[in-house]
Amino acid sequence: RNEVNSVRKNRIKGYLKKVEAAIASGNRASANQALKDAQPEIMRGVSKGVLKLTTASRKISRLSSRIKQLAA
């Protein structure tokens, strides 16, 4: 169980790193696409019990607000 959960966590972290890299590059379109790809994986982690819903929602919200700031 521990091994399966750690694989899930690492997979989610990988998706989050892709979003962070896209935000750092300053490309809003690629950042949006990366977040769109990451959201289902994050929510799958919630349904499997790896993350809490509030934690996942907070991460998604903060990333999307940072992507919105790229336009400004």
XYZ file of N, CA and C in Angstrom:
216
model
N 0.841 -1.198 0.000
C 0.000 0.000 0.000
C 0.882 1.256 0.000
N 1.900 1.230 0.859
C 2.805 2.372 0.965
C 3.511 2.634 -0.365
N 3.943 1.570 -1.004
C 4.644 1.697 -2.284
C 3.728 2.264 -3.364
N 2.498 1.793 -3.408
C 1.535 2.276 -4.398
C 1.245 3.754 -4.176
N 1.054 4.139 -2.912
C 0.765 5.538 -2.602
C 1.944 6.452 -2.933
N 3.166 5.984 -2.682
C 4.328 6.818 -2.991
C 4.480 6.993 -4.494
N 4.140 5.979 -5.272
C 4.165 6.108 -6.733
C 3.137 7.141 -7.174
N 1.961 7.099 -6.578
C 0.923 8.074 -6.919
C 1.357 9.499 -6.572
N 1.938 9.666 -5.380
C 2.403 10.992 -4.958
C 3.468 11.523 -5.912
N 4.423 10.653 -6.284
C 5.492 11.076 -7.177
C 4.947 11.448 -8.549
N 3.941 10.740 -8.996
C 3.334 11.048 -10.292
C 2.667 12.431 -10.252
N 1.968 12.705 -9.161
C 1.327 14.012 -8.996
C 2.395 15.106 -8.943
N 3.475 14.860 -8.203
C 4.554 15.844 -8.111
C 5.161 16.124 -9.480
N 5.264 15.100 -10.304
C 5.797 15.283 -11.653
C 4.925 16.200 -12.484
N 3.610 15.994 -12.395
C 2.690 16.868 -13.114
C 2.787 18.305 -12.599
N 2.907 18.462 -11.286
C 3.021 19.798 -10.708
C 4.308 20.492 -11.158
N 5.388 19.719 -11.274
C 6.651 20.293 -11.729
C 6.548 20.760 -13.177
N 5.802 20.023 -14.004
C 5.610 20.438 -15.389
C 4.865 21.770 -15.453
N 3.868 21.921 -14.592
C 3.121 23.180 -14.554
C 4.035 24.309 -14.090
N 4.820 24.057 -13.044
C 5.741 25.063 -12.528
C 6.749 25.487 -13.604
N 7.258 24.520 -14.358
C 8.227 24.836 -15.407
C 7.588 25.680 -16.503
N 6.345 25.364 -16.845
C 5.647 26.133 -17.875
C 5.389 27.560 -17.398
N 5.059 27.721 -16.124
C 4.846 29.061 -15.570
C 6.168 29.831 -15.576
N 7.246 29.157 -15.219
C 8.557 29.809 -15.177
C 9.004 30.253 -16.564
N 8.626 29.491 -17.587
C 9.015 29.862 -18.948
C 8.234 31.075 -19.438
N 7.097 31.337 -18.807
C 6.311 32.510 -19.168
C 5.329 32.282 -20.295
N 5.227 31.050 -20.766
C 4.305 30.730 -21.854
C 2.955 30.355 -21.260
N 1.977 31.231 -21.437
C 0.675 31.029 -20.805
C -0.070 29.830 -21.404
N 0.040 29.637 -22.715
C -0.684 28.542 -23.362
C -0.174 27.186 -22.883
N 1.137 27.025 -22.815
C 1.682 25.742 -22.369
C 1.406 25.522 -20.880
N 1.407 26.599 -20.100
C 1.096 26.480 -18.673
C -0.353 26.060 -18.478
N -1.245 26.643 -19.279
C -2.659 26.267 -19.213
C -2.857 24.806 -19.559
N -2.171 24.347 -20.609
C -2.291 22.951 -21.034
C -1.723 22.014 -19.973
N -0.608 22.393 -19.368
C 0.001 21.561 -18.333
C -0.920 21.442 -17.127
N -1.586 22.550 -16.767
C -2.518 22.505 -15.640
C -3.729 21.651 -15.988
N -4.183 21.748 -17.214
C -5.325 20.955 -17.663
C -5.003 19.459 -17.604
N -3.741 19.115 -17.899
C -3.312 17.714 -17.807
C -3.139 17.270 -16.356
N -2.742 18.198 -15.493
C -2.451 17.853 -14.100
C -3.706 17.703 -13.248
N -4.754 18.455 -13.560
C -5.956 18.446 -12.721
C -6.566 17.056 -12.530
N -6.771 16.282 -13.592
C -7.358 14.945 -13.356
C -6.468 14.055 -12.492
N -5.161 14.183 -12.658
C -4.246 13.358 -11.867
C -4.293 13.748 -10.396
N -4.391 15.049 -10.122
C -4.479 15.515 -8.736
C -5.781 15.018 -8.114
N -6.869 15.137 -8.839
C -8.158 14.695 -8.304
C -8.222 13.172 -8.166
N -7.508 12.464 -9.011
C -7.427 11.010 -8.854
C -6.713 10.683 -7.555
N -5.718 11.477 -7.200
C -5.030 11.296 -5.922
C -5.963 11.510 -4.753
N -6.900 12.448 -4.907
C -7.901 12.683 -3.854
C -8.803 11.473 -3.713
N -9.270 10.952 -4.838
C -10.198 9.822 -4.775
C -9.531 8.561 -4.244
N -8.208 8.449 -4.410
C -7.478 7.284 -3.906
C -7.000 7.477 -2.472
N -7.207 8.688 -1.920
C -6.850 8.917 -0.528
C -5.424 9.367 -0.309
N -4.718 9.752 -1.370
C -3.341 10.199 -1.233
C -3.291 11.660 -0.791
N -4.219 12.470 -1.303
C -4.319 13.877 -0.944
C -5.691 14.157 -0.360
N -5.759 15.209 0.453
C -7.067 15.670 0.910
C -7.645 16.600 -0.145
N -8.944 16.681 -0.174
C -9.622 17.510 -1.171
C -9.227 18.975 -1.039
N -9.139 19.454 0.187
C -8.798 20.872 0.381
C -7.385 21.173 -0.103
N -6.465 20.238 0.112
C -5.088 20.422 -0.331
C -5.026 20.473 -1.850
N -5.716 19.551 -2.496
C -5.719 19.505 -3.956
C -6.360 20.758 -4.536
N -7.464 21.186 -3.955
C -8.148 22.382 -4.437
C -7.269 23.613 -4.274
N -6.561 23.685 -3.169
C -5.672 24.822 -2.923
C -4.543 24.860 -3.950
N -3.957 23.702 -4.235
C -2.872 23.645 -5.217
C -3.351 24.086 -6.593
N -4.501 23.572 -7.010
C -5.038 23.910 -8.323
C -5.370 25.395 -8.391
N -5.970 25.913 -7.329
C -6.360 27.316 -7.296
C -5.140 28.231 -7.375
N -4.116 27.917 -6.622
C -2.916 28.760 -6.609
C -2.194 28.715 -7.948
N -2.142 27.535 -8.564
C -1.497 27.437 -9.869
C -2.278 28.212 -10.926
N -3.596 28.094 -10.902
C -4.401 28.792 -11.912
C -4.310 30.301 -11.735
N -4.225 30.780 -10.495
C -4.099 32.213 -10.292
C -2.734 32.715 -10.768
N -1.690 31.884 -10.615
C -0.376 32.274 -11.119
C -0.361 32.300 -12.645
N -1.108 31.401 -13.271
C -1.192 31.393 -14.729
C -1.930 32.628 -15.215
N -2.967 33.021 -14.492
C -3.710 34.231 -14.862
C -2.818 35.463 -14.785
N -1.901 35.497 -13.837
C -1.009 36.641 -13.682
C -0.002 36.749 -14.831
N 0.223 35.665 -15.562
C 1.165 35.707 -16.672
C 0.697 36.689 -17.762
N -0.586 36.838 -17.922
C -1.113 37.732 -18.953
C -0.852 39.185 -18.612
N -0.823 39.484 -17.327
C -0.665 40.891 -16.908
C 0.752 41.385 -17.092
